[in-house]
GROMACS .gro file of C-alpha atoms in nm:
model
  240
    1MET     CA    1   0.000   0.000   0.000
    2GLN     CA    2   0.101   0.363  -0.046
    3GLU     CA    3  -0.024   0.676   0.127
    4PHE     CA    4  -0.085   0.992  -0.072
    5VAL     CA    5  -0.126   1.313   0.129
    6PHE     CA    6  -0.234   1.643  -0.022
    7THR     CA    7  -0.403   1.965   0.090
    8ILE     CA    8  -0.642   2.202  -0.084
    9ASP     CA    9  -0.634   2.562   0.042
   10TYR     CA   10  -0.954   2.763  -0.008
   11GLU     CA   11  -1.003   3.134  -0.053
   12VAL     CA   12  -1.319   3.301   0.083
   13GLY     CA   13  -1.619   3.299  -0.147
   14PHE     CA   14  -1.551   2.984  -0.350
   15ASP     CA   15  -1.701   2.709  -0.133
   16ARG     CA   16  -2.002   2.745   0.098
   17ILE     CA   17  -1.890   2.490   0.353
   18MET     CA   18  -1.525   2.593   0.362
   19ASP     CA   19  -1.635   2.957   0.405
   20THR     CA   20  -1.802   2.845   0.729
   21PHE     CA   21  -1.479   2.685   0.854
   22ILE     CA   22  -1.287   3.002   0.765
   23GLU     CA   23  -1.542   3.212   0.954
   24HIS     CA   24  -1.515   2.982   1.259
   25PRO     CA   25  -1.141   2.900   1.298
   26ALA     CA   26  -1.202   2.695   1.614
   27ALA     CA   27  -1.418   2.447   1.422
   28VAL     CA   28  -1.280   2.122   1.284
   29ALA     CA   29  -1.422   1.825   1.095
   30ASP     CA   30  -1.257   1.483   1.068
   31SER     CA   31  -1.370   1.223   0.819
   32LEU     CA   32  -1.311   0.908   1.017
   33SER     CA   33  -1.307   0.700   0.701
   34ILE     CA   34  -1.429   0.720   0.344
   35ALA     CA   35  -1.458   0.403   0.142
   36VAL     CA   36  -1.519   0.399  -0.232
   37SER     CA   37  -1.642   0.105  -0.438
   38PRO     CA   38  -1.822   0.063  -0.771
   39ASN     CA   39  -2.149   0.039  -0.576
   40GLY     CA   40  -2.135   0.358  -0.375
   41MET     CA   41  -1.960   0.582  -0.125
   42TRP     CA   42  -1.974   0.583   0.253
   43ARG     CA   43  -1.833   0.827   0.506
   44VAL     CA   44  -1.854   0.930   0.870
   45ASP     CA   45  -1.776   1.290   0.969
   46LYS     CA   46  -1.716   1.411   1.322
   47LEU     CA   47  -1.755   1.786   1.353
   48SER     CA   48  -1.672   2.013   1.643
   49GLY     CA   49  -1.743   2.384   1.676
   50PRO     CA   50  -1.967   2.658   1.821
   51ALA     CA   51  -2.345   2.667   1.785
   52ALA     CA   52  -2.332   2.931   1.510
   53PHE     CA   53  -2.104   2.703   1.307
   54PHE     CA   54  -2.356   2.418   1.310
   55GLU     CA   55  -2.645   2.652   1.237
   56GLU     CA   56  -2.474   2.775   0.919
   57LEU     CA   57  -2.376   2.422   0.810
   58ARG     CA   58  -2.710   2.254   0.879
   59ASP     CA   59  -2.866   2.301   0.534
   60PRO     CA   60  -2.571   2.212   0.306
   61LEU     CA   61  -2.457   1.919   0.521
   62LEU     CA   62  -2.801   1.754   0.520
   63ASP     CA   63  -2.910   1.848   0.168
   64PRO     CA   64  -2.925   1.524  -0.037
   65GLN     CA   65  -2.855   1.721  -0.357
   66TYR     CA   66  -2.553   1.911  -0.221
   67CYS     CA   67  -2.206   1.762  -0.264
   68ASN     CA   68  -1.985   1.895   0.015
   69ASP     CA   69  -1.665   1.760  -0.144
   70CYS     CA   70  -1.713   1.891  -0.497
   71LEU     CA   71  -1.452   2.112  -0.661
   72CYS     CA   72  -1.703   2.302  -0.871
   73GLU     CA   73  -1.985   2.546  -0.802
   74PRO     CA   74  -2.267   2.485  -0.758
   75ALA     CA   75  -2.157   2.186  -0.553
   76SER     CA   76  -2.385   1.924  -0.702
   77CYS     CA   77  -2.351   1.577  -0.852
   78GLU     CA   78  -2.562   1.340  -1.055
   79THR     CA   79  -2.612   1.146  -0.732
   80VAL     CA   80  -2.831   1.164  -0.423
   81TRP     CA   81  -2.674   1.154  -0.078
   82ASN     CA   82  -2.838   0.998   0.225
   83HIS     CA   83  -2.745   1.166   0.553
   84GLU     CA   84  -2.806   1.058   0.911
   85VAL     CA   85  -2.703   1.247   1.224
   86MET     CA   86  -2.567   0.974   1.450
   87HIS     CA   87  -2.485   1.203   1.741
   88SER     CA   88  -2.571   1.562   1.825
   89GLY     CA   89  -2.410   1.727   2.126
   90THR     CA   90  -2.364   2.084   2.245
   91ALA     CA   91  -2.048   2.134   2.042
   92THR     CA   92  -2.018   1.816   1.833
   93ARG     CA   93  -2.200   1.630   1.558
   94THR     CA   94  -2.136   1.289   1.403
   95LEU     CA   95  -2.276   1.251   1.053
   96TYR     CA   96  -2.309   0.930   0.851
   97SER     CA   97  -2.348   0.975   0.475
   98TYR     CA   98  -2.376   0.734   0.187
   99MET     CA   99  -2.490   0.712  -0.174
  100ASP     CA  100  -2.633   0.393  -0.321
  101GLU     CA  101  -2.551   0.460  -0.682
  102LEU     CA  102  -2.277   0.674  -0.835
  103GLY     CA  103  -2.334   0.922  -1.111
  104PHE     CA  104  -2.089   1.175  -1.246
  105CYS     CA  105  -1.937   1.385  -0.967
  106ARG     CA  106  -1.644   1.622  -0.919
  107SER     CA  107  -1.576   1.521  -0.558
  108ILE     CA  108  -1.232   1.407  -0.445
  109PRO     CA  109  -1.346   1.047  -0.374
  110TYR     CA  110  -1.519   1.018  -0.712
  111LEU     CA  111  -1.220   1.154  -0.903
  112ALA     CA  112  -0.991   0.917  -0.713
  113MET     CA  113  -1.206   0.617  -0.796
  114ASP     CA  114  -1.237   0.725  -1.158
  115GLU     CA  115  -0.859   0.752  -1.196
  116LEU     CA  116  -0.730   0.487  -0.955
  117GLY     CA  117  -1.005   0.226  -0.940
  118ASP     CA  118  -1.189   0.089  -0.638
  119GLY     CA  119  -1.060  -0.036  -0.303
  120LEU     CA  120  -0.953   0.311  -0.185
  121LEU     CA  121  -0.968   0.442   0.170
  122PHE     CA  122  -0.956   0.804   0.286
  123GLU     CA  123  -0.904   1.016   0.594
  124ALA     CA  124  -0.961   1.390   0.573
  125GLN     CA  125  -0.970   1.697   0.794
  126ARG     CA  126  -1.123   2.038   0.737
  127ARG     CA  127  -1.002   2.330   0.945
  128GLU     CA  128  -1.001   2.702   0.864
  129TYR     CA  129  -0.905   2.733   0.495
  130ARG     CA  130  -0.740   2.388   0.470
  131TYR     CA  131  -0.886   2.058   0.356
  132GLU     CA  132  -0.621   1.787   0.408
  133TRP     CA  133  -0.667   1.444   0.251
  134ARG     CA  134  -0.491   1.113   0.324
  135LEU     CA  135  -0.550   0.853   0.056
  136LEU     CA  136  -0.456   0.488   0.102
  137VAL     CA  137  -0.395   0.331  -0.240
  138PRO     CA  138  -0.294  -0.025  -0.338
  139ASP     CA  139   0.056  -0.056  -0.486
  140GLY     CA  140   0.096  -0.028  -0.859
  141ARG     CA  141  -0.159   0.247  -0.921
  142GLU     CA  142  -0.043   0.568  -1.087
  143ILE     CA  143  -0.098   0.862  -0.852
  144SER     CA  144   0.012   1.132  -1.098
  145SER     CA  145  -0.301   1.093  -1.314
  146PHE     CA  146  -0.525   1.152  -1.012
  147TYR     CA  147  -0.318   1.452  -0.900
  148ASP     CA  148  -0.338   1.607  -1.246
  149ARG     CA  149  -0.713   1.542  -1.261
  150VAL     CA  150  -0.775   1.718  -0.929
  151LYS     CA  151  -0.556   2.009  -1.034
  152SER     CA  152  -0.748   2.049  -1.359
  153GLU     CA  153  -1.083   2.051  -1.177
  154LEU     CA  154  -0.988   2.308  -0.909
  155GLY     CA  155  -1.079   2.627  -1.090
  156THR     CA  156  -1.023   2.959  -0.913
  157GLY     CA  157  -1.009   3.018  -0.541
  158ARG     CA  158  -0.839   2.690  -0.456
  159THR     CA  159  -0.474   2.585  -0.439
  160LEU     CA  160  -0.352   2.224  -0.441
  161ARG     CA  161  -0.045   2.138  -0.232
  162PHE     CA  162   0.128   1.801  -0.258
  163GLU     CA  163   0.245   1.679   0.084
  164GLN     CA  164   0.389   1.330   0.045
  165LEU     CA  165   0.373   0.991  -0.121
  166THR     CA  166   0.514   0.719   0.098
  167GLU     CA  167   0.445   0.391   0.270
  168PRO     CA  168   0.167   0.425   0.531
  169VAL     CA  169   0.323   0.530   0.860
  170ARG     CA  170   0.041   0.674   1.072
  171TRP     CA  171  -0.273   0.538   0.912
  172GLY     CA  172  -0.547   0.502   1.170
  173ASP     CA  173  -0.349   0.681   1.442
  174ALA     CA  174  -0.639   0.921   1.489
  175ALA     CA  175  -0.837   0.636   1.644
  176VAL     CA  176  -0.711   0.674   2.002
  177SER     CA  177  -0.803   0.355   2.188
  178ILE     CA  178  -0.841   0.339   2.563
  179ALA     CA  179  -0.735  -0.024   2.536
  180ASP     CA  180  -0.378   0.105   2.494
  181LEU     CA  181  -0.376   0.237   2.852
  182PRO     CA  182  -0.231   0.029   3.138
  183ALA     CA  183  -0.509  -0.155   3.321
  184GLU     CA  184  -0.476   0.048   3.644
  185GLN     CA  185  -0.496   0.381   3.460
  186ARG     CA  186  -0.787   0.261   3.248
  187ALA     CA  187  -0.979   0.149   3.559
  188ALA     CA  188  -0.915   0.486   3.726
  189LEU     CA  189  -1.032   0.680   3.421
  190GLU     CA  190  -1.342   0.468   3.372
  191ALA     CA  191  -1.434   0.500   3.741
  192ALA     CA  192  -1.392   0.878   3.727
  193LEU     CA  193  -1.615   0.899   3.421
  194GLU     CA  194  -1.882   0.666   3.559
  195ARG     CA  195  -1.899   0.844   3.895
  196GLY     CA  196  -1.929   1.192   3.746
  197TYR     CA  197  -1.583   1.321   3.839
  198TYR     CA  198  -1.562   1.508   3.507
  199GLN     CA  199  -1.910   1.658   3.533
  200THR     CA  200  -1.965   2.026   3.618
  201PRO     CA  201  -2.014   2.046   3.910
  202ARG     CA  202  -1.832   1.727   4.007
  203GLU     CA  203  -2.049   1.449   4.144
  204THR     CA  204  -1.770   1.280   4.341
  205THR     CA  205  -1.425   1.345   4.483
  206ILE     CA  206  -1.083   1.183   4.452
  207ARG     CA  207  -1.105   1.078   4.817
  208THR     CA  208  -1.440   0.902   4.770
  209MET     CA  209  -1.329   0.724   4.453
  210ALA     CA  210  -1.004   0.615   4.617
  211THR     CA  211  -1.201   0.458   4.899
  212ASN     CA  212  -1.431   0.278   4.656
  213LEU     CA  213  -1.135   0.151   4.453
  214ASP     CA  214  -0.940   0.056   4.766
  215VAL     CA  215  -0.632   0.259   4.673
  216SER     CA  216  -0.468   0.559   4.833
  217ARG     CA  217  -0.571   0.910   4.730
  218SER     CA  218  -0.223   0.987   4.595
  219THR     CA  219  -0.215   0.664   4.391
  220LEU     CA  220  -0.550   0.742   4.230
  221GLN     CA  221  -0.442   1.100   4.154
  222TYR     CA  222  -0.124   0.972   3.991
  223ARG     CA  223  -0.308   0.717   3.775
  224LEU     CA  224  -0.561   0.977   3.660
  225ARG     CA  225  -0.289   1.229   3.574
  226GLN     CA  226  -0.101   0.967   3.372
  227ALA     CA  227  -0.415   0.858   3.188
  228GLU     CA  228  -0.522   1.217   3.115
  229ASN     CA  229  -0.176   1.307   2.991
  230TRP     CA  230  -0.176   1.006   2.759
  231LEU     CA  231  -0.518   1.092   2.616
  232VAL     CA  232  -0.441   1.459   2.558
  233SER     CA  233  -0.097   1.389   2.409
  234ASN     CA  234  -0.233   1.131   2.166
  235LEU     CA  235  -0.527   1.347   2.066
  236LEU     CA  236  -0.313   1.651   1.990
  237GLU     CA  237  -0.043   1.447   1.815
  238THR     CA  238  -0.293   1.291   1.573
  239SER     CA  239  -0.512   1.599   1.522
  240LEU     CA  240  -0.273   1.893   1.476
   0.00000   0.00000   0.00000
């Protein structure tokens, strides 16, 4: 397998959805995975941002006729998307999208499939003016034709930047798994979450949890600090 990484930079006024990310620089959207086959496309997006960000994105993100990955305006394809909001929180949304049948489209996944064939897998992140793509491609497929195709479809207001073509080195790293924590730290973190230690206001104390877990207060504090440090470090390392 080979990993192809590239970024598209957007100017204001050329893409409705990217304009919203530019307007709200704290917002971010990660495509957890995008799979392409001859029978359709599937993707899951996790979005984070302020309430105004979601209000502005609500219509284009859920519009079955609107293609939010297209490189042309208006952003439409000869396909119909099906969208389902899997989770809706105060500052997060998880969106599942799929299309049953592919028509002509100028989206990145469609162009990739058209040039490189099926069996492709994607990760992508949108933040401010940047849309970064990671494409996992089987060996032996010619990347240059896809790169040239994307470049030819960009039009004005967008700039394509090649990042790297290499063997996969961090594919899937964004999926931080609590199973990677030592058992004692995992138990401490799970207990803190279950007992409301991270709620506002807190529903328990370190002292009470330590008693319930039959460990000293200092030991529990240490395990929680180590677990929290691991989670934050891994999240920032794979997201920035």
